[in-house]
Amino acid sequence: MTVSIQDIQAEDVVPFRIAVDRVAREGRFLASNEAPSLDAVARFVSTNLEFGYPHVVALVDGALVGWCDITPEGRPLKRHVGLLGIGVLEPWRRRGVGAALLDAALARATAAGFLRIELSVRTDNHAAIALYRKRGFVEEGVKRMAIRVPDGFGDVLMMAYLSPALA
Ligand SMILES: CC(C)(COP(=O)(O)OP(=O)(O)OC[C@H]1O[C@@H](n2cnc3c(N)ncnc32)[C@H](O)[C@@H]1OP(=O)(O)O)[C@@H](O)C(=O)NCCC(=O)NCCS
Protein backbone atom coordinates (compact mmCIF):
# COMPACT_ATOMS: atom_id res chain seq x y z
CA MET A 1 0.00 0.00 0.00
CA THR A 2 1.38 3.39 -0.96
CA VAL A 3 -0.27 6.26 0.85
CA SER A 4 0.27 9.75 -0.40
CA ILE A 5 -0.41 12.70 1.93
CA GLN A 6 -1.24 15.81 -0.07
CA ASP A 7 -2.85 19.22 0.28
CA ILE A 8 -6.51 18.98 -0.65
CA GLN A 9 -7.41 20.13 -4.19
CA ALA A 10 -10.67 21.64 -5.43
CA GLU A 11 -11.45 18.38 -7.26
CA ASP A 12 -11.29 16.46 -3.97
CA VAL A 13 -14.50 18.08 -2.63
CA VAL A 14 -16.81 15.20 -3.55
CA PRO A 15 -14.55 12.34 -2.35
CA PHE A 16 -13.73 14.37 0.79
CA ARG A 17 -17.44 14.75 1.57
CA ILE A 18 -18.03 11.05 0.91
CA ALA A 19 -15.23 10.16 3.35
CA VAL A 20 -16.60 12.52 6.03
CA ASP A 21 -20.06 11.07 5.50
CA ARG A 22 -18.84 7.47 5.85
CA VAL A 23 -17.03 8.21 9.11
CA ALA A 24 -19.94 10.33 10.42
CA ARG A 25 -22.40 7.53 9.67
CA GLU A 26 -20.43 5.15 11.89
CA GLY A 27 -22.08 7.23 14.60
CA ARG A 28 -19.31 6.88 17.19
CA PHE A 29 -16.70 9.47 16.34
CA LEU A 30 -17.85 12.79 14.95
CA ALA A 31 -20.23 15.43 16.24
CA SER A 32 -22.71 14.65 13.49
CA ASN A 33 -24.13 11.48 11.93
CA GLU A 34 -23.81 12.70 8.36
CA ALA A 35 -21.65 15.05 6.33
CA PRO A 36 -22.70 18.67 5.78
CA SER A 37 -24.29 19.52 2.42
CA LEU A 38 -22.12 19.50 -0.70
CA ASP A 39 -22.38 23.32 -0.85
CA ALA A 40 -21.16 23.68 2.72
CA VAL A 41 -18.27 21.28 2.15
CA ALA A 42 -17.32 23.05 -1.08
CA ARG A 43 -17.28 26.41 0.77
CA PHE A 44 -15.16 24.91 3.54
CA VAL A 45 -12.58 23.55 1.09
CA SER A 46 -12.58 26.72 -0.99
CA THR A 47 -11.91 28.86 2.12
CA ASN A 48 -9.09 26.56 3.20
CA LEU A 49 -7.52 26.77 -0.26
CA GLU A 50 -7.95 30.55 -0.45
CA PHE A 51 -6.38 31.26 2.95
CA GLY A 52 -3.90 28.39 3.04
CA TYR A 53 -5.43 26.74 6.09
CA PRO A 54 -3.97 23.26 6.61
CA HIS A 55 -6.16 20.65 4.97
CA VAL A 56 -4.48 17.44 3.88
CA VAL A 57 -5.86 14.23 2.44
CA ALA A 58 -4.54 10.68 2.23
CA LEU A 59 -4.75 9.07 -1.20
CA VAL A 60 -4.28 5.37 -1.98
CA ASP A 61 -4.13 4.72 -5.72
CA GLY A 62 -5.94 8.01 -6.22
CA ALA A 63 -8.73 7.15 -3.77
CA LEU A 64 -9.26 9.50 -0.83
CA VAL A 65 -9.10 7.46 2.40
CA GLY A 66 -8.58 10.13 5.07
CA TRP A 67 -8.26 13.82 5.89
CA CYS A 68 -7.03 16.25 8.49
CA ASP A 69 -7.92 19.95 8.60
CA ILE A 70 -6.98 22.78 10.96
CA THR A 71 -9.06 25.92 10.62
CA PRO A 72 -9.16 29.14 12.63
CA GLU A 73 -11.54 29.48 15.53
CA GLY A 74 -12.46 32.80 14.01
CA ARG A 75 -13.05 35.44 16.65
CA PRO A 76 -10.52 38.30 16.79
CA LEU A 77 -8.80 37.32 20.03
CA LYS A 78 -8.56 33.68 18.93
CA ARG A 79 -6.88 34.05 15.54
CA HIS A 80 -3.89 32.05 16.83
CA VAL A 81 -6.16 29.07 17.58
CA GLY A 82 -6.85 26.29 15.09
CA LEU A 83 -9.61 23.69 15.36
CA LEU A 84 -8.62 20.21 14.25
CA GLY A 85 -10.68 17.58 12.46
CA ILE A 86 -9.40 14.17 11.31
CA GLY A 87 -10.73 10.88 9.98
CA VAL A 88 -9.56 7.76 8.19
CA LEU A 89 -11.93 5.34 6.43
CA GLU A 90 -12.39 2.20 8.50
CA PRO A 91 -10.55 -0.27 6.20
CA TRP A 92 -7.47 1.95 6.26
CA ARG A 93 -7.15 2.43 10.00
CA ARG A 94 -4.21 1.20 12.09
CA ARG A 95 -1.76 1.48 9.20
CA GLY A 96 -0.16 4.80 10.11
CA VAL A 97 -2.41 6.94 7.92
CA GLY A 98 -3.90 8.97 10.79
CA ALA A 99 -0.47 9.70 12.25
CA ALA A 100 0.86 10.76 8.83
CA LEU A 101 -2.13 13.06 8.27
CA LEU A 102 -1.79 14.62 11.72
CA ASP A 103 1.95 15.17 11.32
CA ALA A 104 1.46 16.85 7.95
CA ALA A 105 -1.36 19.09 9.21
CA LEU A 106 0.52 20.10 12.38
CA ALA A 107 3.63 21.01 10.37
CA ARG A 108 1.53 23.18 8.05
CA ALA A 109 -0.29 24.76 11.01
CA THR A 110 2.99 25.67 12.71
CA ALA A 111 4.29 27.16 9.46
CA ALA A 112 1.06 29.13 9.07
CA GLY A 113 1.49 30.67 12.51
CA PHE A 114 -1.14 28.82 14.54
CA LEU A 115 0.08 28.74 18.15
CA ARG A 116 -2.59 26.54 19.66
CA ILE A 117 -4.44 23.64 18.05
CA GLU A 118 -7.50 22.40 19.89
CA LEU A 119 -10.06 19.68 19.49
CA SER A 120 -12.81 17.85 21.28
CA VAL A 121 -13.04 14.07 21.25
CA ARG A 122 -15.54 11.68 22.74
CA THR A 123 -14.12 10.19 25.94
CA ASP A 124 -14.72 6.64 24.60
CA ASN A 125 -12.71 7.30 21.40
CA HIS A 126 -9.58 5.61 22.70
CA ALA A 127 -7.87 5.35 19.31
CA ALA A 128 -8.03 9.08 18.63
CA ILE A 129 -7.07 10.03 22.19
CA ALA A 130 -4.01 7.75 22.02
CA LEU A 131 -2.95 9.32 18.71
CA TYR A 132 -3.40 12.88 20.02
CA ARG A 133 -1.45 12.13 23.21
CA LYS A 134 1.38 10.65 21.15
CA ARG A 135 1.65 13.85 19.17
CA GLY A 136 1.77 16.11 22.22
CA PHE A 137 -1.88 17.04 22.77
CA VAL A 138 -2.76 17.50 26.44
CA GLU A 139 -6.11 16.96 28.14
CA GLU A 140 -7.62 20.22 29.39
CA GLY A 141 -10.94 19.05 30.76
CA VAL A 142 -14.11 17.08 30.18
CA LYS A 143 -17.42 18.48 29.06
CA ARG A 144 -20.05 16.31 30.68
CA MET A 145 -23.18 15.31 28.74
CA ALA A 146 -21.84 17.27 25.78
CA ILE A 147 -23.35 15.04 23.11
CA ARG A 148 -26.38 12.88 22.64
CA VAL A 149 -25.68 9.21 21.93
CA PRO A 150 -28.23 6.47 21.17
CA ASP A 151 -28.45 5.32 24.79
CA GLY A 152 -28.27 8.73 26.47
CA PHE A 153 -25.46 11.28 26.62
CA GLY A 154 -21.72 11.23 26.15
CA ASP A 155 -18.82 13.19 27.59
CA VAL A 156 -16.29 15.02 25.47
CA LEU A 157 -12.61 15.51 26.26
CA MET A 158 -11.00 18.84 25.37
CA MET A 159 -7.39 18.55 24.20
CA ALA A 160 -4.88 21.08 22.90
CA TYR A 161 -1.39 21.24 21.40
CA LEU A 162 0.86 24.27 21.75
CA SER A 163 3.14 25.13 18.84
CA PRO A 164 6.83 24.27 19.18
CA ALA A 165 7.36 27.88 18.05
CA LEU A 166 6.42 28.93 21.63
CA ALA A 167 9.31 26.97 23.19
C1 LIG B 1 -8.33 8.33 15.11
C2 LIG B 1 -7.90 7.84 13.72
C3 LIG B 1 -7.84 9.05 12.79
C4 LIG B 1 -6.52 7.21 13.82
O1 LIG B 1 -6.11 6.91 12.50
P1 LIG B 1 -5.26 5.58 12.17
O2 LIG B 1 -4.81 5.68 10.78
O3 LIG B 1 -6.07 4.39 12.53
O4 LIG B 1 -4.07 5.73 13.20
P2 LIG B 1 -2.56 5.21 13.03
O5 LIG B 1 -2.55 3.85 12.43
O6 LIG B 1 -1.77 6.25 12.36
O7 LIG B 1 -2.12 5.08 14.55
C5 LIG B 1 -1.40 6.11 15.20
C6 LIG B 1 -1.49 5.89 16.70
O8 LIG B 1 -2.82 6.10 17.14
C7 LIG B 1 -3.14 5.18 18.18
N1 LIG B 1 -4.21 4.27 17.74
C8 LIG B 1 -4.75 4.20 16.50
N2 LIG B 1 -5.74 3.30 16.50
C9 LIG B 1 -5.82 2.80 17.75
C10 LIG B 1 -6.67 1.86 18.38
N3 LIG B 1 -7.63 1.21 17.69
N4 LIG B 1 -6.49 1.61 19.69
C11 LIG B 1 -5.53 2.24 20.40
N5 LIG B 1 -4.67 3.14 19.85
C12 LIG B 1 -4.84 3.43 18.55
C13 LIG B 1 -1.88 4.41 18.46
O9 LIG B 1 -1.15 5.12 19.46
C14 LIG B 1 -1.18 4.48 17.13
O10 LIG B 1 0.21 4.32 17.23
P3 LIG B 1 0.83 2.82 17.08
O11 LIG B 1 0.35 2.30 15.77
O12 LIG B 1 2.29 3.08 17.12
O13 LIG B 1 0.30 2.04 18.24
C15 LIG B 1 -8.88 6.77 13.17
O14 LIG B 1 -9.03 5.77 14.16
C16 LIG B 1 -10.23 7.31 12.78
O15 LIG B 1 -10.40 7.82 11.68
N6 LIG B 1 -11.23 7.18 13.63
C17 LIG B 1 -12.57 7.62 13.30
C18 LIG B 1 -12.68 9.13 13.17
C19 LIG B 1 -12.23 9.81 14.45
O16 LIG B 1 -12.29 9.27 15.55
N7 LIG B 1 -11.82 11.07 14.29
C20 LIG B 1 -11.39 11.88 15.41
C21 LIG B 1 -12.57 12.52 16.06
S1 LIG B 1 -12.05 13.58 17.43
GROMACS .gro file of N, CA and C and ligand atoms in nm, residues 23 26 28-31 65 67 84-90 92-101 119-122 125-132 134-135, ligand 1:
model
  165
   23VAL      N    1  -1.749   0.825   0.770
   23VAL     CA    2  -1.703   0.821   0.911
   23VAL      C    3  -1.816   0.872   1.003
   26GLU      N    4  -2.077   0.618   1.090
   26GLU     CA    5  -2.043   0.515   1.189
   26GLU      C    6  -2.105   0.551   1.325
   28ARG      N    7  -2.003   0.700   1.591
   28ARG     CA    8  -1.931   0.688   1.719
   28ARG      C    9  -1.819   0.789   1.735
   29PHE      N   10  -1.794   0.868   1.631
   29PHE     CA   11  -1.670   0.947   1.634
   29PHE      C   12  -1.689   1.096   1.617
   30LEU      N   13  -1.775   1.137   1.528
   30LEU     CA   14  -1.785   1.279   1.495
   30LEU      C   15  -1.904   1.342   1.567
   31ALA      N   16  -1.917   1.473   1.553
   31ALA     CA   17  -2.023   1.543   1.624
   31ALA      C   18  -2.155   1.540   1.547
   65VAL      N   19  -0.878   0.837   0.128
   65VAL     CA   20  -0.910   0.746   0.240
   65VAL      C   21  -0.901   0.815   0.376
   67TRP      N   22  -0.849   1.237   0.595
   67TRP     CA   23  -0.826   1.382   0.589
   67TRP      C   24  -0.786   1.434   0.725
   84LEU      N   25  -0.906   2.136   1.504
   84LEU     CA   26  -0.862   2.021   1.425
   84LEU      C   27  -0.973   1.920   1.402
   85GLY      N   28  -0.980   1.870   1.279
   85GLY     CA   29  -1.068   1.758   1.246
   85GLY      C   30  -0.987   1.652   1.172
   86ILE      N   31  -1.016   1.525   1.196
   86ILE     CA   32  -0.940   1.417   1.131
   86ILE      C   33  -1.028   1.294   1.118
   87GLY      N   34  -1.005   1.216   1.013
   87GLY     CA   35  -1.073   1.088   0.998
   87GLY      C   36  -1.003   1.003   0.893
   88VAL      N   37  -1.010   0.874   0.914
   88VAL     CA   38  -0.956   0.776   0.819
   88VAL      C   39  -1.066   0.672   0.796
   89LEU      N   40  -1.089   0.635   0.671
   89LEU     CA   41  -1.193   0.534   0.643
   89LEU      C   42  -1.157   0.403   0.713
   90GLU      N   43  -1.260   0.336   0.762
   90GLU     CA   44  -1.239   0.220   0.850
   90GLU      C   45  -1.140   0.115   0.794
   92TRP      N   46  -0.884   0.145   0.634
   92TRP     CA   47  -0.747   0.195   0.626
   92TRP      C   48  -0.689   0.233   0.761
   93ARG      N   49  -0.765   0.205   0.866
   93ARG     CA   50  -0.715   0.243   1.000
   93ARG      C   51  -0.606   0.149   1.048
   94ARG      N   52  -0.528   0.198   1.144
   94ARG     CA   53  -0.421   0.120   1.209
   94ARG      C   54  -0.309   0.085   1.111
   95ARG      N   55  -0.288   0.169   1.014
   95ARG     CA   56  -0.176   0.148   0.920
   95ARG      C   57  -0.086   0.271   0.914
   96GLY      N   58  -0.102   0.362   1.008
   96GLY     CA   59  -0.016   0.480   1.011
   96GLY      C   60  -0.070   0.598   0.934
   97VAL      N   61  -0.188   0.584   0.874
   97VAL     CA   62  -0.241   0.694   0.792
   97VAL      C   63  -0.280   0.814   0.879
   98GLY      N   64  -0.348   0.788   0.991
   98GLY     CA   65  -0.390   0.897   1.079
   98GLY      C   66  -0.270   0.975   1.131
   99ALA      N   67  -0.167   0.903   1.173
   99ALA     CA   68  -0.047   0.970   1.225
   99ALA      C   69   0.018   1.055   1.116
  100ALA      N   70   0.023   1.001   0.994
  100ALA     CA   71   0.086   1.076   0.883
  100ALA      C   72   0.005   1.202   0.851
  101LEU      N   73  -0.128   1.189   0.853
  101LEU     CA   74  -0.213   1.306   0.827
  101LEU      C   75  -0.194   1.411   0.935
  119LEU      N   76  -0.907   2.063   2.001
  119LEU     CA   77  -1.006   1.968   1.949
  119LEU      C   78  -1.090   1.916   2.064
  120SER      N   79  -1.203   1.857   2.028
  120SER     CA   80  -1.281   1.785   2.128
  120SER      C   81  -1.302   1.644   2.074
  121VAL      N   82  -1.297   1.548   2.165
  121VAL     CA   83  -1.304   1.407   2.125
  121VAL      C   84  -1.389   1.333   2.229
  122ARG      N   85  -1.472   1.245   2.180
  122ARG     CA   86  -1.554   1.168   2.274
  122ARG      C   87  -1.463   1.089   2.370
  125ASN      N   88  -1.345   0.745   2.267
  125ASN     CA   89  -1.271   0.730   2.140
  125ASN      C   90  -1.122   0.709   2.172
  126HIS      N   91  -1.092   0.588   2.218
  126HIS     CA   92  -0.958   0.561   2.270
  126HIS      C   93  -0.850   0.569   2.161
  127ALA      N   94  -0.885   0.530   2.040
  127ALA     CA   95  -0.787   0.535   1.931
  127ALA      C   96  -0.741   0.678   1.906
  128ALA      N   97  -0.837   0.768   1.892
  128ALA     CA   98  -0.803   0.908   1.863
  128ALA      C   99  -0.728   0.971   1.981
  129ILE      N  100  -0.773   0.944   2.101
  129ILE     CA  101  -0.707   1.003   2.219
  129ILE      C  102  -0.562   0.956   2.227
  130ALA      N  103  -0.539   0.827   2.197
  130ALA     CA  104  -0.401   0.775   2.202
  130ALA      C  105  -0.315   0.844   2.096
  131LEU      N  106  -0.371   0.863   1.978
  131LEU     CA  107  -0.295   0.932   1.871
  131LEU      C  108  -0.263   1.076   1.913
  132TYR      N  109  -0.363   1.148   1.964
  132TYR     CA  110  -0.340   1.288   2.002
  132TYR      C  111  -0.234   1.297   2.112
  134LYS      N  112   0.007   1.095   2.173
  134LYS     CA  113   0.138   1.065   2.115
  134LYS      C  114   0.199   1.185   2.046
  135ARG      N  115   0.116   1.270   1.991
  135ARG     CA  116   0.165   1.385   1.917
  135ARG      C  117   0.170   1.512   2.002
  168LIG     C1  118  -0.833   0.833   1.511
  168LIG     C2  119  -0.790   0.784   1.372
  168LIG     C3  120  -0.784   0.905   1.279
  168LIG     C4  121  -0.652   0.721   1.382
  168LIG     O1  122  -0.611   0.691   1.250
  168LIG     P1  123  -0.526   0.558   1.217
  168LIG     O2  124  -0.481   0.568   1.078
  168LIG     O3  125  -0.607   0.439   1.253
  168LIG     O4  126  -0.407   0.573   1.320
  168LIG     P2  127  -0.256   0.521   1.303
  168LIG     O5  128  -0.255   0.385   1.243
  168LIG     O6  129  -0.177   0.625   1.236
  168LIG     O7  130  -0.212   0.508   1.455
  168LIG     C5  131  -0.140   0.611   1.520
  168LIG     C6  132  -0.149   0.589   1.670
  168LIG     O8  133  -0.282   0.610   1.714
  168LIG     C7  134  -0.314   0.518   1.818
  168LIG     N1  135  -0.421   0.427   1.774
  168LIG     C8  136  -0.475   0.420   1.650
  168LIG     N2  137  -0.574   0.330   1.650
  168LIG     C9  138  -0.582   0.280   1.775
  168LIG    C10  139  -0.667   0.186   1.838
  168LIG     N3  140  -0.763   0.121   1.769
  168LIG     N4  141  -0.649   0.161   1.969
  168LIG    C11  142  -0.553   0.224   2.040
  168LIG     N5  143  -0.467   0.314   1.985
  168LIG    C12  144  -0.484   0.343   1.855
  168LIG    C13  145  -0.188   0.441   1.846
  168LIG     O9  146  -0.115   0.512   1.946
  168LIG    C14  147  -0.118   0.448   1.713
  168LIG    O10  148   0.021   0.432   1.723
  168LIG     P3  149   0.083   0.282   1.708
  168LIG    O11  150   0.035   0.230   1.577
  168LIG    O12  151   0.229   0.308   1.712
  168LIG    O13  152   0.030   0.204   1.824
  168LIG    C15  153  -0.888   0.677   1.317
  168LIG    O14  154  -0.903   0.577   1.416
  168LIG    C16  155  -1.023   0.731   1.278
  168LIG    O15  156  -1.040   0.782   1.168
  168LIG     N6  157  -1.123   0.718   1.363
  168LIG    C17  158  -1.257   0.762   1.330
  168LIG    C18  159  -1.268   0.913   1.317
  168LIG    C19  160  -1.223   0.981   1.445
  168LIG    O16  161  -1.229   0.927   1.555
  168LIG     N7  162  -1.182   1.107   1.429
  168LIG    C20  163  -1.139   1.188   1.541
  168LIG    C21  164  -1.257   1.252   1.606
  168LIG     S1  165  -1.205   1.358   1.743
   0.00000   0.00000   0.00000
